[in-house]
XYZ file of C-alpha atoms in Angstrom:
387
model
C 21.771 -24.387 21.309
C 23.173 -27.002 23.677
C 22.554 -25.368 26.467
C 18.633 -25.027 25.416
C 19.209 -29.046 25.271
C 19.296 -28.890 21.589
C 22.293 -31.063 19.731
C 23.951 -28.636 16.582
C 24.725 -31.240 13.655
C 27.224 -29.334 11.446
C 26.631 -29.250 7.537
C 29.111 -30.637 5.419
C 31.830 -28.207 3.758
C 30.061 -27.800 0.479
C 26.646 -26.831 1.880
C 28.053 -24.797 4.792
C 28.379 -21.390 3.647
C 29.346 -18.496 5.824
C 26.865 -15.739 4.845
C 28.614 -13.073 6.706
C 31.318 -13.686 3.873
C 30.747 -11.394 0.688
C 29.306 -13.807 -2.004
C 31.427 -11.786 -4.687
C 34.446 -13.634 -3.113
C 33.499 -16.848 -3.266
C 31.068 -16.789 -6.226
C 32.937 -13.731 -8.729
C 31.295 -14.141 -11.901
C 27.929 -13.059 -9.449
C 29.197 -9.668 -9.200
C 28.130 -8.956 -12.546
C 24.774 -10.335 -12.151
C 21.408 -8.192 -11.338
C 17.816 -8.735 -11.107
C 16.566 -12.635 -12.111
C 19.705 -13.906 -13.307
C 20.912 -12.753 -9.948
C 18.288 -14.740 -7.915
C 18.853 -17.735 -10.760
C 22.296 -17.903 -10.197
C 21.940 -17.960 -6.003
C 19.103 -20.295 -7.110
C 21.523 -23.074 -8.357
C 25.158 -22.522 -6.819
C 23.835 -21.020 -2.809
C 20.718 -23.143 -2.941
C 20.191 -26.388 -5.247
C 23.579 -27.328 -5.418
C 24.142 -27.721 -1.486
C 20.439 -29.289 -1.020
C 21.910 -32.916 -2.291
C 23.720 -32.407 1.292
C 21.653 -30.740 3.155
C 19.149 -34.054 2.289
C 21.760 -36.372 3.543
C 22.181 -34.214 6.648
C 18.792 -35.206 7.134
C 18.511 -38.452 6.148
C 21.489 -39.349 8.811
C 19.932 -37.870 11.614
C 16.538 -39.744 10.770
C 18.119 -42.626 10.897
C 20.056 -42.178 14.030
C 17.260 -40.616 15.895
C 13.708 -40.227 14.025
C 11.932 -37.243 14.317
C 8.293 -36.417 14.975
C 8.533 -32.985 12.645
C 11.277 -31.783 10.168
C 11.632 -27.260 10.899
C 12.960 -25.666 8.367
C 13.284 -22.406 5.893
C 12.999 -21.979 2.285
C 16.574 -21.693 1.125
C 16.870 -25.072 2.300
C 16.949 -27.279 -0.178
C 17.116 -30.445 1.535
C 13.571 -29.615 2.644
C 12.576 -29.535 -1.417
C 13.638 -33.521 -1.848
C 12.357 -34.464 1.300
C 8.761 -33.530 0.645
C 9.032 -35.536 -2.735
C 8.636 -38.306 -0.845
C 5.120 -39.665 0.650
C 4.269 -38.526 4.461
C 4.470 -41.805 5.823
C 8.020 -42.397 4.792
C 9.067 -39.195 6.131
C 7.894 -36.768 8.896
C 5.921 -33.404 8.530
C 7.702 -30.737 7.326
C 7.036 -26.816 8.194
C 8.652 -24.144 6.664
C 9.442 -21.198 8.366
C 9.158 -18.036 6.143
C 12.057 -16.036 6.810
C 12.021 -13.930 3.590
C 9.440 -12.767 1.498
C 7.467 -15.723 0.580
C 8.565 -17.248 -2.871
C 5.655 -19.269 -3.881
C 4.384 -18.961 -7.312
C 0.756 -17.612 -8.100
C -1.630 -15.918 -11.188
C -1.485 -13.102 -8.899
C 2.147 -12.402 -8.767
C 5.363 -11.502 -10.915
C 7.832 -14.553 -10.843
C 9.487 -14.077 -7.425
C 13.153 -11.823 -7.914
C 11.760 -9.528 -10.074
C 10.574 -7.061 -7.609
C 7.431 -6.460 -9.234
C 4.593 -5.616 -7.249
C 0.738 -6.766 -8.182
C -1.023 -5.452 -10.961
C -4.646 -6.140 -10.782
C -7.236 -7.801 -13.384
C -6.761 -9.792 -16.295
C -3.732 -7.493 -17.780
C -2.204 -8.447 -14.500
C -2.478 -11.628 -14.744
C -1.523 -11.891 -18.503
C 1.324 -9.976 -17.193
C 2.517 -12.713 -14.514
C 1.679 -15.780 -16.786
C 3.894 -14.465 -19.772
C 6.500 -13.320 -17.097
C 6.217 -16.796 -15.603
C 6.754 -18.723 -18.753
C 9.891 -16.604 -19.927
C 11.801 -17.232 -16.365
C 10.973 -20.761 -16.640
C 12.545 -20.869 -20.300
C 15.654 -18.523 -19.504
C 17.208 -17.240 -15.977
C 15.814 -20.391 -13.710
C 16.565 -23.151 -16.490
C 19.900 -24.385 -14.863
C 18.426 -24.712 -11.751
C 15.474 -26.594 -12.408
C 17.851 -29.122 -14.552
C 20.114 -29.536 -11.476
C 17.063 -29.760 -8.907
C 15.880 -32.860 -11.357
C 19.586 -34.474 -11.901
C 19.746 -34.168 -7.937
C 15.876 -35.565 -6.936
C 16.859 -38.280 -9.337
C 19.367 -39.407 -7.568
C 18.447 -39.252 -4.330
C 14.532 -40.439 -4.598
C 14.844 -42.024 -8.517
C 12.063 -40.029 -9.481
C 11.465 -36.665 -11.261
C 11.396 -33.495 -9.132
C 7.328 -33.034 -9.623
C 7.364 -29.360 -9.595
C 9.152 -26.186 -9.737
C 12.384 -25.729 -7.114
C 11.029 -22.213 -6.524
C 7.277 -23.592 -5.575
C 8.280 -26.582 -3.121
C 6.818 -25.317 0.006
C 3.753 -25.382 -1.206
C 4.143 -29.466 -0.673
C 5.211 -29.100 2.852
C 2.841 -29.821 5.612
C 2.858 -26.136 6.385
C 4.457 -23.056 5.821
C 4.307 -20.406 8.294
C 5.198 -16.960 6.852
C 7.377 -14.343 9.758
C 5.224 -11.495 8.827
C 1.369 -10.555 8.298
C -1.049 -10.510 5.362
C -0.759 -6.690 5.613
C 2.909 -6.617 4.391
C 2.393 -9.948 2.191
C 1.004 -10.082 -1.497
C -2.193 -11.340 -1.848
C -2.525 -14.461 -3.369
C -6.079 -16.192 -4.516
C -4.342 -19.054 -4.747
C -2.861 -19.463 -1.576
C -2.657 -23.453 -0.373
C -4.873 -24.066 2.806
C -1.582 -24.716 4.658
C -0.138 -21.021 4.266
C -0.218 -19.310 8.120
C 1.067 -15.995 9.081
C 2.433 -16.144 12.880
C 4.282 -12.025 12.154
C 7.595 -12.003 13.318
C 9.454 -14.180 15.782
C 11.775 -13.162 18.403
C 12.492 -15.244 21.157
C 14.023 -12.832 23.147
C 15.062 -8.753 23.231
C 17.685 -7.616 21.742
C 20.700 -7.360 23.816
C 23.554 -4.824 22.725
C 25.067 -2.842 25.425
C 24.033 1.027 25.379
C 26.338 3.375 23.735
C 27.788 6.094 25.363
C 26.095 8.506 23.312
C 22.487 7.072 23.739
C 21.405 9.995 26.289
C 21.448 12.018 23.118
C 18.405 10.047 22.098
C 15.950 12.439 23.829
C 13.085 13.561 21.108
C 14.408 16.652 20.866
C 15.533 15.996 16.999
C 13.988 13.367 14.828
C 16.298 10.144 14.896
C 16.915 8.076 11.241
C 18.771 4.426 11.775
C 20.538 3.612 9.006
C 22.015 0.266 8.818
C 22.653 -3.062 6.322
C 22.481 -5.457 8.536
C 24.768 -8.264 9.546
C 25.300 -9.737 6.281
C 25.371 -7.556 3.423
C 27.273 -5.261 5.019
C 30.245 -5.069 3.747
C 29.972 -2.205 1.099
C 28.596 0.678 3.042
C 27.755 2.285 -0.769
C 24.749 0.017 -0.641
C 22.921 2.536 1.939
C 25.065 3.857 5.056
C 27.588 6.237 2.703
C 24.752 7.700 0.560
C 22.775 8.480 4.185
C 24.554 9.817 6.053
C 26.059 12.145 3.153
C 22.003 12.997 1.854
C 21.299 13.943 5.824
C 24.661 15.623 7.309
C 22.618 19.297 7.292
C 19.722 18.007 8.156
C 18.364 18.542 11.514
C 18.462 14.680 12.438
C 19.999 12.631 14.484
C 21.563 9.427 12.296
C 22.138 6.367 14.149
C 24.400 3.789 12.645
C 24.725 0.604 13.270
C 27.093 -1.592 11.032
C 26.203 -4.875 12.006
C 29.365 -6.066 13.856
C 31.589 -4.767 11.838
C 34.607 -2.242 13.511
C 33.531 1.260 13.595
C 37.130 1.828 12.000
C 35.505 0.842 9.037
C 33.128 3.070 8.747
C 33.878 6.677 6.765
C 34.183 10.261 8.943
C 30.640 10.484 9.973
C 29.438 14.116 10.335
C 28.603 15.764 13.216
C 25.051 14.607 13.407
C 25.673 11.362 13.317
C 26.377 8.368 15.955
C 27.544 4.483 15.340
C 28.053 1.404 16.835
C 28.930 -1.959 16.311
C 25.471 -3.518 17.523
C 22.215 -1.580 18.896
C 19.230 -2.879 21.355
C 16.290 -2.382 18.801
C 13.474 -3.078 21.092
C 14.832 0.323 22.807
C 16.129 2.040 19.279
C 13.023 1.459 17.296
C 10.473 3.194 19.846
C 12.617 6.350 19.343
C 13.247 5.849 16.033
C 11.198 8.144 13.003
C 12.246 6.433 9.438
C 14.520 3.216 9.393
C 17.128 3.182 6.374
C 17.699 -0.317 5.331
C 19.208 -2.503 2.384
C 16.258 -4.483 2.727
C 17.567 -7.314 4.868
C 13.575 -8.924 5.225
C 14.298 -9.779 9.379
C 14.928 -6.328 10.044
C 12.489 -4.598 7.943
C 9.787 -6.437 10.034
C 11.378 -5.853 13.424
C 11.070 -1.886 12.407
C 7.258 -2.968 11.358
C 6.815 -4.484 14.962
C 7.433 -0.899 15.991
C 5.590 1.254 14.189
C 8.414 2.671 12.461
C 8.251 3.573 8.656
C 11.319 2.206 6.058
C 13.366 3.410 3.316
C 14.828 0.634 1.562
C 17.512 0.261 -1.295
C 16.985 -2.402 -3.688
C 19.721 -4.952 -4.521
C 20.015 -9.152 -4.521
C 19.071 -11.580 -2.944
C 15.691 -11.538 -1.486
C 16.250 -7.161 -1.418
C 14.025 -6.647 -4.491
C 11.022 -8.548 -2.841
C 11.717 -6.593 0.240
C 11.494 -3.349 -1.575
C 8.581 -4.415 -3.578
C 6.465 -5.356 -0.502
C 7.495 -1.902 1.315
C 6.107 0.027 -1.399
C 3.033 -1.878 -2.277
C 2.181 -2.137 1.647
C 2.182 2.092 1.934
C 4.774 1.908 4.994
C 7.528 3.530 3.401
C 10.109 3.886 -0.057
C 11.413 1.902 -2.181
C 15.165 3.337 -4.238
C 15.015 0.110 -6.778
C 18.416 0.431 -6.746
C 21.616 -1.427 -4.811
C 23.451 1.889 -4.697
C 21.560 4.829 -4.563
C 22.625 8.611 -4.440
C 22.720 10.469 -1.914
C 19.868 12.800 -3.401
C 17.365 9.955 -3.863
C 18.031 9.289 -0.164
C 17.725 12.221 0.914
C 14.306 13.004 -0.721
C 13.338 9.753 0.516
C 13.921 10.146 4.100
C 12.178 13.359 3.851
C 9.112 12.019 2.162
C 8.810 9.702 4.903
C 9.653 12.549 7.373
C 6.654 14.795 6.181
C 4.095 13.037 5.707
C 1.998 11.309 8.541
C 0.676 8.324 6.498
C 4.003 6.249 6.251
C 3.903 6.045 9.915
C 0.211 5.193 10.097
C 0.458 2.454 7.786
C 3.402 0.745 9.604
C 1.104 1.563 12.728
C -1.282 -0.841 11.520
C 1.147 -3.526 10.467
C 2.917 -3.466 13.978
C -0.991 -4.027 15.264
C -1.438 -6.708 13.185
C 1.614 -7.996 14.196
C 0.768 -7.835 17.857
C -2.755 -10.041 17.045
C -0.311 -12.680 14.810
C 0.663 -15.096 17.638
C 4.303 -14.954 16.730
C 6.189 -17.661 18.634
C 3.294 -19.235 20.301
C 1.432 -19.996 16.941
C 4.321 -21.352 15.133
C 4.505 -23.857 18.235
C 0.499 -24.366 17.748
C 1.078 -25.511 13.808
C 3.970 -27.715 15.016
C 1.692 -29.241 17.975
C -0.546 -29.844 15.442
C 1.633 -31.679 12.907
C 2.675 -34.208 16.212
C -1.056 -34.200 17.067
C -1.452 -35.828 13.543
C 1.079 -37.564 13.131
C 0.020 -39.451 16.235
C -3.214 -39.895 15.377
């Protein structure tokens, strides 16, 4: 970042948290913890909690050096008690949507559930009664904290939901496209999609056994990511296993982590560390995913179909989205067997129109604007803001 002539201001201890650490270690009592209460638990302890800092944070570097625009994403929650106050005494803020957009609507399931739309009036009954017991139960102790904590810092109630605050920022622009995004009739004006970012290629070194990567058997990359990678149960072990007598080609990648790590791999499989996915994905027939939401739309950019686990986090929503959109499976579970894989991967395999749907998203994605229209929206925030 410095040497892009941007200054890094480090978070304070208790909002600093090193995602590449399993949560279950520094959170236990979340192992036991699925579905909303789950998200409701992140919610309060990853999210609200830390957003009294992350506020401060900001607040500090306002007043040593006021900015024009305040970039940010939706897990933080500085950006929440921020926008409670009037533009004016604050700057703009745009949110970057870095995981599958969380605002609330009559058109969609409370966000965690992993529920995809259901149409008409029973759909809508559905979401409003879903709505109303998530507000009562799982997200309670957040919302309590998110008021003690706006209190405090701006002496005023928090004036809506935690969950729904970008909708009060200046804009929001969402990494993806409408294709791959529930549709929402209640979408605020200020709700862009720019599809995904990258500001450059990917850079891993080739592995030695990359030659083998010549079309002559379909190729399957499997891989968790760089955070939730830990417990290769989630979706690496239960791969590899469903595909060793397959005629495939698996390609793992474990997301930094040593290969040592990693169980014996059969003999139609390959790993490494770290892989160059602007030259993996063109090659690539079905990408195997916990449903980490960045990488998911980086296999989109390409074309490539999915078959994603379920899990926490943001993973349900991920899942959700890859099923409703047509570009792949969803396994609606964190640690699926081998044989749901397997017939997954397969389905994917044989049938042409997983790979034309994710076609058409990776099209869409090419019209979005990516980097260049999330500078436009900024532009225009300092265009008004000067104005």
């Amino acid at each position: 970042m410095e040497a892009a002539g941007a200054e890094h201001i480090a978070l304070p201890a208790e909002a600093d948290f090193d995602d590449r650490q399993d949560f279950g270690v520094t959170f236990p009592e979340r192992t036991a913890l699925k579905g909303g209460k789950a998200i409701a638990f992140d919610l309060e302890n990853v999210f609200v909690r830390p957003g009294r800092a992350h506020y401060k944070v900001i607040e500090a570097a306002q007043s040593a050096e006021p900015a024009d625009v305040v970039i940010t994403e939706p897990a933080f929650l500085g950006g929440a008690f921020l926008v409670c106050r009037p533009l004016g005494e604050r700057p703009p803020v745009v949110v970057c949507g870095v995981l599958p957009l969380p605002i609330s609507s009559r058109d969609t399931a409370p966000y965690g559930m992993g529920l995809t739309p259901l149409r008409g009036p029973l759909g809508r009954l559905r979401n409003a009664l879903l709505t109303t017991i998530a507000a009562r139960t799982v997200f309670t102790a957040a919302e309590r904290l998110a008021q003690e904590i706006n209190h405090e810092l701006n002496g005023s109630p928090l004036p809506f939901p935690i969950m729904d605050w970008l909708r009060h920022a200046e804009a929001i622009v969402q990494f993806t496209v409408p294709e791959f995004e529930y549709p929402r009739s209640d979408a605020p004006a200020t709700l862009h999609f720019a599809g995904p970012i990258s500001a450059s290629g990917s850079q891993a070194p080739l592995p030695s056994w990359w030659d083998e990567l010549d079309g002559s058997r379909p190729v399957v990359h499997v891989t968790q990511g760089t955070v939730a990678n830990h417990d290769y149960r989630q979706i690496i072990e239960p791969t590899v296993a469903a595909l060793a007598d397959d005629d495939v080609l698996v390609v793992v990648s474990t997301g930094g982590r040593p290969l040592s790590t990693l169980p014996p791999l059969p003999s139609n499989a390959r790993a490494a560390e770290y892989l160059p996915y602007d030259e993996l994905l063109p090659k690539t027939q079905v990408y195997v995913t916990n449903g980490g939401y960045g990488g998911v739309q980086y296999a989109l950019r390409h074309g490539v179909p999915i078959v994603t686990s379920g899990g926490k986090e943001d993973k349900p929503e991920v899942a959700g989205r890859v099923a409703w959109s047509g570009v792949g499976r969803a396994l609606r579970t964190e640690t699926p067997s081998p044989a749901a894989v397997g017939r997954a991967v397969r389905a994917v395999l044989g049938d042409p129109r997983y790979r034309v749907r994710a076609r058409r998203i990776a099209a869409s994605m090419e019209r979005a604007g990516g980097l260049p229209r999330l500078a436009e929206i900024v532009d225009r925030q300092l265009s008004g803001r000067r104005s």
